[in-house]
Structures are given as structure tokens and as C-alpha cells.
């Protein structure tokens, strides 16, 4: 069990550029979540996968955001045409189905300049 | 609306003193409650959770929390804090459902001073 891995740890990008983050969950976990955390706030739910199926998306996930989990393993979160308001920590978490409480990764900190 | 309230944004306390971090949630028939801790520039680590059964739950490092249904609270306590407990603490609630997503409070910074 190597935990939940996220890559990169930090990303600085210019406004208008596209960025993609990767999350590798714990291998036995079939549930995967993406959260966003801005400064001074708690994490906010973005989206949820069960295996490869994206079953719920928050209204926070505008059409510039897209997430995938091909083959039910790793997941990617892409932000197109980044804006300064996208600057945040993006957290990935995974769990077993039926288990309450996730394991979080260390997050990807995005800074849009 | 489903929500979690952590009224204290920061709690300063001296080392070896007791501490309580408050958490209240919006009422629901069934809830699952969690405390997570976040150290600087790191992700969240699960500290303890209440799912059912005994209303008092404990962590391995001396923290405890008590589920109080009538007051819709899940306050976190520790009888004697250490410098190493300095971190941001987040209360979270799940109302179950197919997604089991967590709703987090805004966090409380526990600042332990020597």
C-alpha cells in the first residue's frame, strides 16, 4: 500500500493555458474523488468515480474542467483555459466501496499567473 | 442545505494544556462524522470517525471526539497537546448516499505554543 499519489505536486501556469493533473489511487480502491481546496477553506467536492464511471459532478466543475478514469485505475483532471480563480490545491482521494472515510493524496497546488 | 460549521478559525493554546475544537453539522437522519488533520503543504489525514455505536471515538494519538445527536455536534478534544499537534483540523460529514461525498468545514488552525 503506497497510498494515493498525485503528480505534479506543484504547477505554475499562465492564464489561458491548459493543465492536467494525475492521481494514482490505492490499487484495491474502486472509488475515486477529486476535491478542490482554496486558501482558508475546507476541501470542496468536485467529482466522483466508481471504477471507470463518473457518477457525480459538482456544479463547481465548469465545462472547462474534465476528469477521466480510464480502466478504473488512475485518474486525470484537466483544466482548459485556466483562470486565476482556478488557483487552488487539487486533492484526490480513494476508498473501498462501502467504506466510510477516504485516503487523500498530498495534492497538486496550482498557481495561475 | 447540508453544511458543517467550525466556528473557531484559530485556537491558540499552550503546550500540555487541554483543547477543544468545535464542530456542528446540519441535522439529518443519519450522518457519518470525521475529523481530518492537515499539516502544511500536505494532504488530509484521517484522525478519527464516527459511523455508529459508541458516541465517543478515539484516535491513536490521544484525540477523542464525541457525537452528540441532540446538539448536532462532533467536538474534538485532547487533554494535553504537544507542539507537534500544530496543524489545521477539518471536521467533515457524510450524509451517505451512493456517492458518500464529504462536506467539510472551513477548518480550525490549532496553534500550540511552548
PDB file of C-alpha atoms in Angstrom:
ATOM      1  CA  UNK A   1       0.000   0.000   0.000  1.00  0.00           C
ATOM      2  CA  UNK A   2       1.833   3.028  -1.269  1.00  0.00           C
ATOM      3  CA  UNK A   3      -1.005   5.461  -0.605  1.00  0.00           C
ATOM      4  CA  UNK A   4      -2.619   7.858  -3.049  1.00  0.00           C
ATOM      5  CA  UNK A   5      -0.117   9.540  -5.349  1.00  0.00           C
ATOM      6  CA  UNK A   6      -0.631  12.828  -7.133  1.00  0.00           C
ATOM      7  CA  UNK A   7       1.514  14.390  -9.798  1.00  0.00           C
ATOM      8  CA  UNK A   8       2.759  17.051 -10.053  1.00  0.00           C
ATOM      9  CA  UNK A   9       2.983  18.433  -6.534  1.00  0.00           C
ATOM     10  CA  UNK A  10       3.146  21.983  -7.790  1.00  0.00           C
ATOM     11  CA  UNK A  11       2.174  23.574 -11.085  1.00  0.00           C
ATOM     12  CA  UNK A  12       2.571  27.194 -12.126  1.00  0.00           C
ATOM     13  CA  UNK A  13       0.877  28.112 -15.370  1.00  0.00           C
ATOM     14  CA  UNK A  14      -0.020  31.210 -17.309  1.00  0.00           C
ATOM     15  CA  UNK A  15      -3.633  32.225 -17.597  1.00  0.00           C
ATOM     16  CA  UNK A  16      -5.249  30.645 -20.613  1.00  0.00           C
ATOM     17  CA  UNK A  17      -3.047  27.560 -20.672  1.00  0.00           C
ATOM     18  CA  UNK A  18      -4.315  24.015 -20.201  1.00  0.00           C
ATOM     19  CA  UNK A  19      -3.121  21.847 -17.331  1.00  0.00           C
ATOM     20  CA  UNK A  20      -3.559  18.187 -16.464  1.00  0.00           C
ATOM     21  CA  UNK A  21      -3.122  16.506 -13.117  1.00  0.00           C
ATOM     22  CA  UNK A  22      -2.782  12.821 -12.413  1.00  0.00           C
ATOM     23  CA  UNK A  23      -3.943  10.736  -9.468  1.00  0.00           C
ATOM     24  CA  UNK A  24      -2.967   7.143  -8.748  1.00  0.00           C
ATOM     25  CA  UNK A  25      -5.281   5.724  -6.083  1.00  0.00           C
ATOM     26  CA  UNK A  26      -4.599   2.800  -3.791  1.00  0.00           C
ATOM     27  CA  UNK A  27      -4.795  -0.160  -6.133  1.00  0.00           C
ATOM     28  CA  UNK A  28      -7.646  -2.031  -4.448  1.00  0.00           C
ATOM     29  CA  UNK A  29      -9.855   1.068  -4.141  1.00  0.00           C
ATOM     30  CA  UNK A  30     -12.689   1.301  -6.647  1.00  0.00           C
ATOM     31  CA  UNK A  31     -13.907   4.746  -5.575  1.00  0.00           C
ATOM     32  CA  UNK A  32     -12.023   7.906  -6.516  1.00  0.00           C
ATOM     33  CA  UNK A  33     -12.795  11.516  -5.635  1.00  0.00           C
ATOM     34  CA  UNK A  34     -11.460  14.914  -6.660  1.00  0.00           C
ATOM     35  CA  UNK A  35     -11.720  17.875  -4.299  1.00  0.00           C
ATOM     36  CA  UNK A  36     -10.550  21.477  -4.557  1.00  0.00           C
ATOM     37  CA  UNK A  37      -9.241  23.460  -1.611  1.00  0.00           C
ATOM     38  CA  UNK A  38      -8.718  27.201  -1.737  1.00  0.00           C
ATOM     39  CA  UNK A  39      -6.777  29.178   0.830  1.00  0.00           C
ATOM     40  CA  UNK A  40      -8.501  29.283   4.193  1.00  0.00           C
ATOM     41  CA  UNK A  41     -11.282  26.945   3.142  1.00  0.00           C
ATOM     42  CA  UNK A  42     -12.101  23.295   3.539  1.00  0.00           C
ATOM     43  CA  UNK A  43     -11.984  20.951   0.574  1.00  0.00           C
ATOM     44  CA  UNK A  44     -14.956  21.116  -1.799  1.00  0.00           C
ATOM     45  CA  UNK A  45     -16.216  18.118  -3.737  1.00  0.00           C
ATOM     46  CA  UNK A  46     -15.641  18.211  -7.491  1.00  0.00           C
ATOM     47  CA  UNK A  47     -16.359  14.766  -8.866  1.00  0.00           C
ATOM     48  CA  UNK A  48     -16.605  11.053  -8.084  1.00  0.00           C
ATOM     49  CA  UNK A  49     -15.771   7.861  -9.943  1.00  0.00           C
ATOM     50  CA  UNK A  50     -16.794   4.325  -9.202  1.00  0.00           C
ATOM     51  CA  UNK A  51     -14.423   2.197 -11.214  1.00  0.00           C
ATOM     52  CA  UNK A  52     -14.290   3.919 -14.615  1.00  0.00           C
ATOM     53  CA  UNK A  53     -17.720   5.531 -14.394  1.00  0.00           C
ATOM     54  CA  UNK A  54     -18.004   9.196 -13.441  1.00  0.00           C
ATOM     55  CA  UNK A  55     -21.166   9.132 -11.355  1.00  0.00           C
ATOM     56  CA  UNK A  56     -21.389  12.629  -9.940  1.00  0.00           C
ATOM     57  CA  UNK A  57     -20.069  16.068 -10.794  1.00  0.00           C
ATOM     58  CA  UNK A  58     -20.363  19.201  -8.704  1.00  0.00           C
ATOM     59  CA  UNK A  59     -21.630  22.467 -10.128  1.00  0.00           C
ATOM     60  CA  UNK A  60     -18.133  23.730  -9.307  1.00  0.00           C
ATOM     61  CA  UNK A  61     -16.894  21.636 -12.215  1.00  0.00           C
ATOM     62  CA  UNK A  62     -17.431  24.056 -15.075  1.00  0.00           C
ATOM     63  CA  UNK A  63     -17.208  22.973 -18.700  1.00  0.00           C
ATOM     64  CA  UNK A  64     -13.518  23.923 -18.653  1.00  0.00           C
ATOM     65  CA  UNK A  65     -12.889  21.019 -16.307  1.00  0.00           C
ATOM     66  CA  UNK A  66     -12.876  17.393 -17.345  1.00  0.00           C
ATOM     67  CA  UNK A  67     -11.958  14.280 -15.425  1.00  0.00           C
ATOM     68  CA  UNK A  68     -11.378  10.751 -16.590  1.00  0.00           C
ATOM     69  CA  UNK A  69     -10.572   7.410 -15.061  1.00  0.00           C
ATOM     70  CA  UNK A  70      -9.844   5.007 -17.891  1.00  0.00           C
ATOM     71  CA  UNK A  71      -9.928   1.344 -16.928  1.00  0.00           C
ATOM     72  CA  UNK A  72     -10.827   2.273 -13.388  1.00  0.00           C
ATOM     73  CA  UNK A  73      -7.237   2.824 -12.323  1.00  0.00           C
ATOM     74  CA  UNK A  74      -5.504   6.220 -12.380  1.00  0.00           C
ATOM     75  CA  UNK A  75      -7.461   9.404 -12.967  1.00  0.00           C
ATOM     76  CA  UNK A  76      -6.693  12.692 -14.685  1.00  0.00           C
ATOM     77  CA  UNK A  77      -8.177  16.109 -14.111  1.00  0.00           C
ATOM     78  CA  UNK A  78      -7.758  18.611 -16.928  1.00  0.00           C
ATOM     79  CA  UNK A  79      -8.457  22.317 -16.740  1.00  0.00           C
ATOM     80  CA  UNK A  80      -8.678  24.154 -20.045  1.00  0.00           C
ATOM     81  CA  UNK A  81      -8.096  27.878 -20.484  1.00  0.00           C
ATOM     82  CA  UNK A  82      -7.043  28.336 -16.874  1.00  0.00           C
ATOM     83  CA  UNK A  83      -8.151  31.411 -14.954  1.00  0.00           C
ATOM     84  CA  UNK A  84      -6.657  32.988 -11.850  1.00  0.00           C
ATOM     85  CA  UNK A  85      -9.657  31.745  -9.875  1.00  0.00           C
ATOM     86  CA  UNK A  86      -8.559  28.183 -10.597  1.00  0.00           C
ATOM     87  CA  UNK A  87      -5.575  28.654  -8.290  1.00  0.00           C
ATOM     88  CA  UNK A  88      -6.065  26.105  -5.525  1.00  0.00           C
ATOM     89  CA  UNK A  89      -4.939  22.789  -4.111  1.00  0.00           C
ATOM     90  CA  UNK A  90      -6.483  19.884  -6.028  1.00  0.00           C
ATOM     91  CA  UNK A  91      -6.856  16.819  -3.864  1.00  0.00           C
ATOM     92  CA  UNK A  92      -7.532  13.265  -4.924  1.00  0.00           C
ATOM     93  CA  UNK A  93      -8.862  10.591  -2.576  1.00  0.00           C
ATOM     94  CA  UNK A  94      -9.815   6.951  -2.862  1.00  0.00           C
ATOM     95  CA  UNK A  95     -11.690   4.339  -0.869  1.00  0.00           C
ATOM     96  CA  UNK A  96     -13.284   0.923  -0.966  1.00  0.00           C
ATOM     97  CA  UNK A  97     -16.958   0.811  -1.828  1.00  0.00           C
ATOM     98  CA  UNK A  98     -18.928   0.706   1.395  1.00  0.00           C
ATOM     99  CA  UNK A  99     -16.071   2.106   3.456  1.00  0.00           C
ATOM    100  CA  UNK A 100     -16.593   5.464   5.068  1.00  0.00           C
ATOM    101  CA  UNK A 101     -13.564   7.711   5.150  1.00  0.00           C
ATOM    102  CA  UNK A 102     -11.095   8.270   2.341  1.00  0.00           C
ATOM    103  CA  UNK A 103      -7.349   8.203   1.919  1.00  0.00           C
ATOM    104  CA  UNK A 104      -6.200  11.515   0.477  1.00  0.00           C
ATOM    105  CA  UNK A 105      -3.179  12.213  -1.653  1.00  0.00           C
ATOM    106  CA  UNK A 106      -0.806  15.084  -0.932  1.00  0.00           C
ATOM    107  CA  UNK A 107      -2.478  17.240  -3.558  1.00  0.00           C
ATOM    108  CA  UNK A 108      -1.404  19.311  -6.535  1.00  0.00           C
ATOM    109  CA  UNK A 109      -1.050  23.011  -5.882  1.00  0.00           C
ATOM    110  CA  UNK A 110      -1.962  25.035  -8.949  1.00  0.00           C
ATOM    111  CA  UNK A 111      -0.949  28.657  -9.308  1.00  0.00           C
ATOM    112  CA  UNK A 112      -2.287  30.565 -12.305  1.00  0.00           C
ATOM    113  CA  UNK A 113      -0.345  33.739 -13.053  1.00  0.00           C
TER     114      UNK A 113
ATOM    115  CA  UNK B   1     -28.719  22.752   2.956  1.00  0.00           C
ATOM    116  CA  UNK B   2     -26.161  20.295   4.227  1.00  0.00           C
ATOM    117  CA  UNK B   3     -23.338  22.079   5.997  1.00  0.00           C
ATOM    118  CA  UNK B   4     -20.603  21.843   8.593  1.00  0.00           C
ATOM    119  CA  UNK B   5     -19.671  24.725  10.864  1.00  0.00           C
ATOM    120  CA  UNK B   6     -16.358  25.205  12.574  1.00  0.00           C
ATOM    121  CA  UNK B   7     -16.781  28.486  14.401  1.00  0.00           C
ATOM    122  CA  UNK B   8     -13.160  28.861  15.512  1.00  0.00           C
ATOM    123  CA  UNK B   9     -10.779  29.650  12.683  1.00  0.00           C
ATOM    124  CA  UNK B  10      -7.792  29.580  15.031  1.00  0.00           C
ATOM    125  CA  UNK B  11      -7.252  28.180  18.521  1.00  0.00           C
ATOM    126  CA  UNK B  12      -4.030  29.189  20.287  1.00  0.00           C
ATOM    127  CA  UNK B  13      -3.073  27.003  23.241  1.00  0.00           C
ATOM    128  CA  UNK B  14      -0.008  26.386  25.373  1.00  0.00           C
ATOM    129  CA  UNK B  15       1.768  23.064  25.284  1.00  0.00           C
ATOM    130  CA  UNK B  16       0.361  20.456  27.710  1.00  0.00           C
ATOM    131  CA  UNK B  17      -2.922  22.366  28.035  1.00  0.00           C
ATOM    132  CA  UNK B  18      -6.264  20.794  27.080  1.00  0.00           C
ATOM    133  CA  UNK B  19      -8.023  21.839  23.894  1.00  0.00           C
ATOM    134  CA  UNK B  20     -11.442  21.518  22.290  1.00  0.00           C
ATOM    135  CA  UNK B  21     -12.147  22.185  18.604  1.00  0.00           C
ATOM    136  CA  UNK B  22     -15.814  22.682  17.893  1.00  0.00           C
ATOM    137  CA  UNK B  23     -17.823  21.235  15.027  1.00  0.00           C
ATOM    138  CA  UNK B  24     -21.542  21.429  14.323  1.00  0.00           C
ATOM    139  CA  UNK B  25     -23.391  19.976  11.349  1.00  0.00           C
ATOM    140  CA  UNK B  26     -26.823  20.446   9.854  1.00  0.00           C
ATOM    141  CA  UNK B  27     -29.195  17.843  11.104  1.00  0.00           C
ATOM    142  CA  UNK B  28     -30.072  14.706   9.234  1.00  0.00           C
ATOM    143  CA  UNK B  29     -31.499  11.310   9.997  1.00  0.00           C
ATOM    144  CA  UNK B  30     -28.177   9.585   9.626  1.00  0.00           C
ATOM    145  CA  UNK B  31     -24.709  11.040   9.426  1.00  0.00           C
ATOM    146  CA  UNK B  32     -21.164   9.809   9.406  1.00  0.00           C
ATOM    147  CA  UNK B  33     -18.686  12.178  11.019  1.00  0.00           C
ATOM    148  CA  UNK B  34     -14.948  12.630  10.552  1.00  0.00           C
ATOM    149  CA  UNK B  35     -12.019  14.683  11.721  1.00  0.00           C
ATOM    150  CA  UNK B  36      -9.096  15.155   9.358  1.00  0.00           C
ATOM    151  CA  UNK B  37      -5.756  16.820  10.101  1.00  0.00           C
ATOM    152  CA  UNK B  38      -3.686  18.701   7.534  1.00  0.00           C
ATOM    153  CA  UNK B  39      -0.046  19.661   8.007  1.00  0.00           C
ATOM    154  CA  UNK B  40       1.394  22.471   5.843  1.00  0.00           C
ATOM    155  CA  UNK B  41       1.566  21.668   2.135  1.00  0.00           C
ATOM    156  CA  UNK B  42       0.235  18.179   2.681  1.00  0.00           C
ATOM    157  CA  UNK B  43      -2.992  16.313   2.037  1.00  0.00           C
ATOM    158  CA  UNK B  44      -5.519  15.389   4.693  1.00  0.00           C
ATOM    159  CA  UNK B  45      -5.043  12.518   7.108  1.00  0.00           C
ATOM    160  CA  UNK B  46      -7.991  10.810   8.765  1.00  0.00           C
ATOM    161  CA  UNK B  47      -7.795  11.376  12.513  1.00  0.00           C
ATOM    162  CA  UNK B  48     -10.977   9.614  13.678  1.00  0.00           C
ATOM    163  CA  UNK B  49     -14.500   8.831  12.586  1.00  0.00           C
ATOM    164  CA  UNK B  50     -17.943   8.109  13.957  1.00  0.00           C
ATOM    165  CA  UNK B  51     -20.125   5.725  11.980  1.00  0.00           C
ATOM    166  CA  UNK B  52     -22.354   4.136  14.627  1.00  0.00           C
ATOM    167  CA  UNK B  53     -22.223   2.610  18.088  1.00  0.00           C
ATOM    168  CA  UNK B  54     -20.368   4.294  20.920  1.00  0.00           C
ATOM    169  CA  UNK B  55     -20.663   8.050  20.697  1.00  0.00           C
ATOM    170  CA  UNK B  56     -17.103   8.559  21.958  1.00  0.00           C
ATOM    171  CA  UNK B  57     -14.388   7.753  19.450  1.00  0.00           C
ATOM    172  CA  UNK B  58     -10.644   7.951  19.940  1.00  0.00           C
ATOM    173  CA  UNK B  59      -7.562   8.278  17.798  1.00  0.00           C
ATOM    174  CA  UNK B  60      -4.204   6.613  18.335  1.00  0.00           C
ATOM    175  CA  UNK B  61      -2.509   9.900  19.263  1.00  0.00           C
ATOM    176  CA  UNK B  62      -4.717  10.940  22.152  1.00  0.00           C
ATOM    177  CA  UNK B  63      -7.517  12.858  20.435  1.00  0.00           C
ATOM    178  CA  UNK B  64     -11.138  11.985  21.058  1.00  0.00           C
ATOM    179  CA  UNK B  65     -14.461  13.220  19.728  1.00  0.00           C
ATOM    180  CA  UNK B  66     -17.984  12.783  20.957  1.00  0.00           C
ATOM    181  CA  UNK B  67     -21.044  12.528  18.751  1.00  0.00           C
ATOM    182  CA  UNK B  68     -23.939  14.461  20.253  1.00  0.00           C
ATOM    183  CA  UNK B  69     -27.068  13.928  18.189  1.00  0.00           C
ATOM    184  CA  UNK B  70     -29.298  16.334  20.108  1.00  0.00           C
ATOM    185  CA  UNK B  71     -26.815  19.187  19.693  1.00  0.00           C
ATOM    186  CA  UNK B  72     -25.701  18.049  16.209  1.00  0.00           C
ATOM    187  CA  UNK B  73     -22.087  18.368  17.323  1.00  0.00           C
ATOM    188  CA  UNK B  74     -18.875  16.382  16.995  1.00  0.00           C
ATOM    189  CA  UNK B  75     -16.299  18.323  19.018  1.00  0.00           C
ATOM    190  CA  UNK B  76     -12.668  17.219  19.056  1.00  0.00           C
ATOM    191  CA  UNK B  77     -10.743  17.196  22.316  1.00  0.00           C
ATOM    192  CA  UNK B  78      -7.310  16.407  23.632  1.00  0.00           C
ATOM    193  CA  UNK B  79      -6.407  16.580  27.329  1.00  0.00           C
ATOM    194  CA  UNK B  80      -2.784  17.633  26.768  1.00  0.00           C
ATOM    195  CA  UNK B  81      -1.449  18.977  23.466  1.00  0.00           C
ATOM    196  CA  UNK B  82       2.079  18.861  22.063  1.00  0.00           C
ATOM    197  CA  UNK B  83       3.909  21.224  19.751  1.00  0.00           C
ATOM    198  CA  UNK B  84       3.637  18.550  17.063  1.00  0.00           C
ATOM    199  CA  UNK B  85      -0.172  18.816  17.155  1.00  0.00           C
ATOM    200  CA  UNK B  86       0.067  22.200  15.455  1.00  0.00           C
ATOM    201  CA  UNK B  87      -1.918  21.785  12.224  1.00  0.00           C
ATOM    202  CA  UNK B  88      -5.216  22.577  10.517  1.00  0.00           C
ATOM    203  CA  UNK B  89      -8.097  20.386  11.637  1.00  0.00           C
ATOM    204  CA  UNK B  90     -11.138  19.791   9.454  1.00  0.00           C
ATOM    205  CA  UNK B  91     -14.472  18.377  10.503  1.00  0.00           C
ATOM    206  CA  UNK B  92     -16.408  16.578   7.775  1.00  0.00           C
ATOM    207  CA  UNK B  93     -19.770  14.910   7.427  1.00  0.00           C
ATOM    208  CA  UNK B  94     -21.199  12.366   5.030  1.00  0.00           C
ATOM    209  CA  UNK B  95     -24.917  12.003   4.652  1.00  0.00           C
ATOM    210  CA  UNK B  96     -24.447   8.654   2.994  1.00  0.00           C
ATOM    211  CA  UNK B  97     -25.994   8.052  -0.392  1.00  0.00           C
ATOM    212  CA  UNK B  98     -24.445   6.434  -3.408  1.00  0.00           C
ATOM    213  CA  UNK B  99     -21.577   8.927  -3.645  1.00  0.00           C
ATOM    214  CA  UNK B 100     -20.661   9.142   0.022  1.00  0.00           C
ATOM    215  CA  UNK B 101     -19.083  12.536  -0.621  1.00  0.00           C
ATOM    216  CA  UNK B 102     -17.770  14.501   2.308  1.00  0.00           C
ATOM    217  CA  UNK B 103     -18.804  18.019   3.233  1.00  0.00           C
ATOM    218  CA  UNK B 104     -16.040  19.828   5.056  1.00  0.00           C
ATOM    219  CA  UNK B 105     -15.996  22.701   7.482  1.00  0.00           C
ATOM    220  CA  UNK B 106     -13.680  25.643   6.940  1.00  0.00           C
ATOM    221  CA  UNK B 107     -11.084  24.283   9.312  1.00  0.00           C
ATOM    222  CA  UNK B 108      -9.523  25.290  12.643  1.00  0.00           C
ATOM    223  CA  UNK B 109      -5.857  26.062  12.976  1.00  0.00           C
ATOM    224  CA  UNK B 110      -4.555  24.622  16.237  1.00  0.00           C
ATOM    225  CA  UNK B 111      -1.503  26.672  17.189  1.00  0.00           C
ATOM    226  CA  UNK B 112       0.377  25.113  20.088  1.00  0.00           C
ATOM    227  CA  UNK B 113       2.810  27.463  21.808  1.00  0.00           C
ATOM    228  CA  UNK B 114       5.680  26.438  24.091  1.00  0.00           C
TER     229      UNK B 114
END
